[in-house]
Coordinates of C-alpha atoms in Angstrom, one line a residue:
M786 CA -13.0 1.9 -22.6
A787 CA -13.4 -1.2 -24.7
R788 CA -12.9 -4.4 -22.9
T789 CA -11.6 -7.5 -24.7
E790 CA -12.6 -10.8 -23.2
P791 CA -9.7 -13.2 -23.3
T792 CA -9.9 -16.7 -24.6
E793 CA -9.8 -19.0 -21.7
Q794 CA -6.2 -20.3 -21.3
S795 CA -4.4 -22.1 -18.5
P796 CA -1.6 -20.5 -16.5
E797 CA 0.8 -22.9 -18.3
E798 CA -0.5 -21.8 -21.7
I799 CA -0.2 -18.1 -20.9
S800 CA 3.3 -18.5 -19.4
A801 CA 4.5 -20.4 -22.5
R802 CA 2.8 -18.0 -25.1
L803 CA 3.6 -14.6 -23.6
Y804 CA 7.0 -15.1 -22.1
R805 CA 10.3 -16.6 -23.2
Y806 CA 13.0 -18.0 -21.0
D807 CA 16.1 -18.3 -23.2
R808 CA 17.4 -14.7 -23.0
I809 CA 18.8 -13.5 -19.6
A810 CA 19.6 -10.0 -18.7
D811 CA 23.2 -9.0 -17.8
K812 CA 23.6 -7.9 -14.1
I813 CA 25.9 -5.6 -12.2
E814 CA 27.7 -7.3 -9.2
G815 CA 26.9 -4.9 -6.3
S816 CA 25.8 -1.3 -6.1
K817 CA 29.4 -0.1 -5.6
N818 CA 30.1 -1.1 -9.2
W819 CA 27.5 1.2 -10.6
N820 CA 29.1 3.7 -13.0
E821 CA 28.4 6.1 -15.9
T822 CA 28.4 3.2 -18.4
H823 CA 25.6 1.5 -16.5
L824 CA 23.7 4.8 -16.3
A825 CA 23.9 5.1 -20.1
D826 CA 22.8 1.5 -20.5
Y827 CA 19.8 2.2 -18.2
W828 CA 18.7 5.1 -20.5
R829 CA 19.2 3.0 -23.6
N830 CA 17.6 -0.2 -22.4
G831 CA 15.1 1.2 -19.8
F832 CA 16.4 -1.0 -17.0
A833 CA 19.4 -2.1 -15.0
A834 CA 19.8 -5.2 -12.7
V835 CA 22.1 -5.1 -9.7
E836 CA 22.8 -8.2 -7.5
H837 CA 23.8 -8.2 -3.8
V838 CA 22.3 -4.8 -2.8
L839 CA 20.5 -5.9 0.3
D840 CA 22.4 -8.0 2.9
E841 CA 21.1 -11.1 4.8
E842 CA 19.9 -9.0 7.7
D843 CA 17.9 -6.6 5.4
I844 CA 16.3 -9.6 3.6
Q845 CA 15.4 -11.4 6.8
N846 CA 14.0 -8.2 8.5
S847 CA 11.9 -7.5 5.4
K848 CA 10.4 -11.1 5.4
E849 CA 9.6 -10.9 9.1
A850 CA 8.0 -7.5 8.7
L851 CA 5.8 -8.7 5.9
Y852 CA 4.8 -11.8 7.8
E853 CA 3.8 -9.7 10.8
L854 CA 1.8 -7.3 8.7
I855 CA -0.1 -10.2 7.0
F856 CA -0.6 -12.6 9.8
K857 CA -0.5 -10.6 13.1
D858 CA -1.2 -6.9 12.7
N859 CA -1.4 -4.9 9.5
K860 CA -0.9 -1.6 11.4
G861 CA -2.9 0.2 8.8
A862 CA -1.1 -1.2 5.8
I863 CA -3.4 -2.4 3.0
I864 CA -3.5 -6.1 2.2
Q865 CA -5.0 -7.7 -0.9
F866 CA -6.1 -11.3 -1.2
S867 CA -7.2 -13.1 -4.3
K868 CA -10.2 -14.6 -2.3
P869 CA -12.6 -13.1 0.3
K870 CA -10.9 -13.1 3.6
S871 CA -13.9 -14.8 5.2
E872 CA -13.0 -17.9 3.1
L873 CA -9.5 -18.0 4.4
N874 CA -9.4 -20.0 7.7
T875 CA -5.7 -20.9 8.1
D876 CA -2.4 -19.2 7.7
E877 CA -1.6 -21.5 4.8
E878 CA -4.8 -20.6 3.0
K879 CA -4.0 -16.9 3.6
E880 CA -0.5 -17.2 2.3
L881 CA -1.7 -19.0 -0.9
A882 CA -4.4 -16.3 -1.5
F883 CA -2.1 -13.4 -0.6
R884 CA -1.4 -11.0 -3.5
K885 CA -0.1 -7.6 -2.3
V886 CA 0.7 -5.4 0.7
H887 CA 1.1 -1.7 0.2
E888 CA 1.3 1.6 2.2
F889 CA 3.6 -0.1 4.7
V890 CA 6.5 2.3 4.8
K891 CA 4.6 4.7 7.1
V892 CA 3.9 1.9 9.6
D893 CA 7.0 -0.3 9.7
D894 CA 10.5 1.0 10.3
R895 CA 12.2 -2.1 8.8
L896 CA 10.5 -1.7 5.5
R897 CA 10.9 2.1 5.5
G898 CA 14.7 1.4 6.0
I899 CA 14.7 -0.5 2.7
A900 CA 12.8 2.3 0.9
E901 CA 15.5 4.7 2.2
H902 CA 18.4 2.3 1.6
P903 CA 21.4 4.6 0.8
A904 CA 22.7 2.4 -2.0
I905 CA 19.3 2.3 -3.7
L906 CA 18.7 6.0 -3.3
A907 CA 22.1 6.9 -4.6
I908 CA 21.5 5.0 -7.9
V909 CA 17.9 6.4 -8.2
Q910 CA 19.2 9.9 -7.7
D911 CA 21.9 9.3 -10.4
I912 CA 19.1 8.2 -12.8
L913 CA 16.7 11.0 -12.0
G914 CA 19.3 13.8 -11.8
E915 CA 17.6 15.2 -8.7
T916 CA 16.5 14.2 -5.2
P917 CA 14.2 11.2 -5.3
R918 CA 10.7 11.3 -3.8
L919 CA 9.1 8.0 -2.8
V920 CA 5.6 7.8 -4.3
Q921 CA 4.6 4.2 -3.9
D922 CA 5.5 1.2 -1.8
M923 CA 4.3 -2.4 -2.1
A924 CA 5.2 -6.0 -1.6
L925 CA 4.2 -8.5 -4.3
L926 CA 3.9 -12.2 -3.4
K927 CA 3.6 -15.2 -5.7
P928 CA 2.9 -18.2 -3.6
P929 CA 3.9 -21.7 -4.8
H930 CA 1.7 -23.7 -7.2
G931 CA 0.1 -20.9 -9.2
G932 CA 0.9 -17.5 -7.8
G933 CA -0.7 -15.1 -10.3
E934 CA 0.6 -13.5 -13.4
K935 CA 1.1 -9.8 -13.7
P936 CA 0.5 -9.2 -17.4
W937 CA 2.7 -7.0 -19.6
H938 CA 2.2 -3.3 -18.7
Q939 CA 3.9 0.0 -18.1
D940 CA 3.8 1.2 -14.5
M941 CA 3.1 4.8 -15.4
A942 CA -0.2 3.6 -16.9
Y943 CA -1.5 3.3 -13.3
G944 CA -3.0 6.7 -12.5
N945 CA -1.1 7.1 -9.2
L946 CA 2.2 6.8 -11.1
A947 CA 1.2 9.0 -14.1
Y948 CA 3.7 11.9 -13.9
E949 CA 5.0 14.3 -16.5
K950 CA 8.6 13.1 -15.8
P951 CA 9.8 9.5 -15.8
V952 CA 9.1 7.3 -12.7
V953 CA 11.9 4.9 -11.6
G954 CA 10.7 1.5 -10.3
V955 CA 12.9 -0.5 -7.9
W956 CA 11.9 -4.2 -7.7
I957 CA 13.7 -6.1 -4.9
A958 CA 13.9 -9.9 -4.7
L959 CA 13.5 -11.3 -1.1
D960 CA 13.5 -14.9 -2.4
E961 CA 15.4 -16.1 -5.4
A962 CA 13.4 -14.9 -8.4
S963 CA 14.0 -17.5 -11.0
L964 CA 12.6 -18.6 -14.4
D965 CA 10.2 -21.0 -12.9
N966 CA 8.7 -18.9 -10.1
G967 CA 7.8 -15.6 -11.7
C968 CA 10.9 -13.5 -12.1
M969 CA 10.6 -10.2 -14.0
H970 CA 10.6 -10.1 -17.8
V971 CA 11.2 -6.9 -19.8
I972 CA 11.3 -5.7 -23.3
P973 CA 14.6 -3.8 -23.6
G974 CA 14.3 -0.3 -25.0
S975 CA 10.5 -0.4 -25.0
H976 CA 10.3 2.7 -22.8
A977 CA 11.2 4.7 -25.9
D978 CA 7.8 3.7 -27.4
G979 CA 6.3 6.2 -25.0
A980 CA 2.9 5.8 -23.3
T981 CA 0.9 2.9 -24.7
P982 CA -2.9 2.3 -24.3
H983 CA -3.8 -0.3 -21.6
Y984 CA -7.0 -2.5 -21.5
A985 CA -8.9 -4.3 -18.7
I986 CA -8.4 -7.9 -19.7
R987 CA -6.7 -10.2 -17.1
D988 CA -5.5 -7.0 -15.3
W989 CA -4.9 -3.4 -16.4
Q990 CA -2.5 -4.4 -19.1
L991 CA -1.1 -4.0 -22.6
C992 CA -2.9 -5.9 -25.4
D993 CA -1.3 -9.3 -25.5
A994 CA -1.2 -9.2 -29.3
H995 CA 0.9 -6.0 -29.2
V996 CA 3.6 -7.4 -26.9
Q997 CA 6.9 -8.1 -28.7
V998 CA 7.4 -11.5 -27.0
E999 CA 10.3 -12.2 -29.3
K1000 CA 12.3 -9.4 -27.6
D1001 CA 11.5 -10.6 -24.0
V1002 CA 14.5 -10.8 -21.7
A1003 CA 14.1 -12.5 -18.3
V1004 CA 15.7 -10.9 -15.2
P1005 CA 16.3 -13.7 -12.6
L1006 CA 17.7 -12.3 -9.3
L1007 CA 19.2 -13.7 -6.2
P1008 CA 17.8 -12.6 -2.8
G1009 CA 18.8 -9.0 -2.3
G1010 CA 19.2 -8.2 -6.0
I1011 CA 17.3 -5.3 -7.5
L1012 CA 15.9 -4.3 -10.8
L1013 CA 15.7 -0.6 -11.6
F1014 CA 13.4 0.3 -14.5
H1015 CA 11.9 3.2 -16.3
G1016 CA 8.2 3.8 -15.7
L1017 CA 7.3 3.3 -19.4
L1018 CA 9.3 0.1 -19.7
K1019 CA 7.1 -2.8 -20.8
H1020 CA 7.4 -5.6 -18.3
G1021 CA 5.5 -8.4 -16.7
T1022 CA 5.8 -11.6 -14.6
P1023 CA 4.4 -15.0 -15.4
Y1024 CA 2.7 -17.4 -13.0
N1025 CA 4.7 -19.1 -10.3
L1026 CA 4.2 -22.7 -11.2
S1027 CA 7.0 -23.9 -9.0
T1028 CA 7.0 -25.2 -5.4
K1029 CA 8.9 -22.1 -4.2
K1030 CA 7.8 -18.8 -2.8
R1031 CA 8.5 -15.6 -4.7
R1032 CA 8.4 -12.5 -2.5
A1033 CA 9.5 -9.1 -3.7
L1034 CA 9.3 -5.4 -2.6
Q1035 CA 8.7 -2.7 -5.1
F1036 CA 9.1 1.0 -4.7
H1037 CA 8.6 3.9 -7.1
Y1038 CA 10.4 7.2 -7.1
V1039 CA 10.1 10.5 -8.9
G1040 CA 12.3 13.5 -8.9
E1041 CA 11.3 16.2 -6.3
S1042 CA 10.2 18.5 -9.2
A1043 CA 7.9 16.0 -10.9
T1044 CA 4.2 16.8 -11.1
K1045 CA 1.2 14.5 -11.9
L1046 CA -0.5 14.3 -15.3
T1047 CA -3.9 15.8 -15.5
P1048 CA -6.8 13.3 -15.9
K1049 CA -7.2 14.4 -19.5
E1050 CA -3.6 13.8 -20.3
Y1051 CA -3.7 10.4 -18.6
K1052 CA -6.6 9.3 -20.7
R1053 CA -5.0 10.5 -23.9
F1054 CA -1.7 8.7 -23.2
F1055 CA -2.7 5.5 -21.5
T1056 CA -6.3 4.6 -22.5
N1057 CA -8.2 4.2 -25.8
E1058 CA -10.9 6.5 -24.7
M1059 CA -10.0 9.3 -27.1
S1060 CA -8.5 7.2 -30.0
G1061 CA -11.1 4.3 -29.9
A1062 CA -8.3 1.8 -30.7
E1063 CA -9.2 -1.7 -29.7
C1064 CA -7.2 -4.6 -28.5

């Protein structure tokens, strides 16, 4: 696969060039208000945002569970840092270097309870039209003062999420996710573009030049709010350049009948290996 080396840019320059902050997504007030109109909007836009899904106890339990996994005992969950762990001597250094925890549902009852939250599963089942099956769990943290960007991408371009039926992502804010600390950004309707080649640049991502930044809509959420999104929706999160933490959970679900793409199909859909197209 061709690799395009990026021109060196600062986090501030990348955040200003590839994201816009003047268009805000509409949100549904509470999962009980989900209805057929919202389902139709989801399929048209590729996403739906719902505030006030988790309560204060859910949020606090999730934060405590993540803290314990990172700083006390990972219980077998996988933790990723942006620096070698041998260079991280204090909890503060660990927190600033922390990037991701995944495969925690099988080892922590509190977080498994969020993945199996009845209100979330009810909406996901409505979207999928069949019983949901959890296929990925992760926590994504952007620490203050430069928590990393997740460049524009489609989740189904990651091999473990490459299914022949749509994946539904559920992104859950544990802190307020705002315009200045790395909330989600989406390109409404972009799931209809289908699978798009990704490139190894700053991450496994869409080519920056191909992102329709002018269509970007930001999705700030209060703690306990969720974003549901189609696995082919183009989305990303800019750097956290604020003084605030931005912690989020993310789960992916497929219908119980969904099967994985073959390696050949994956390459054809999500890479340039067969087409030779370059970024």
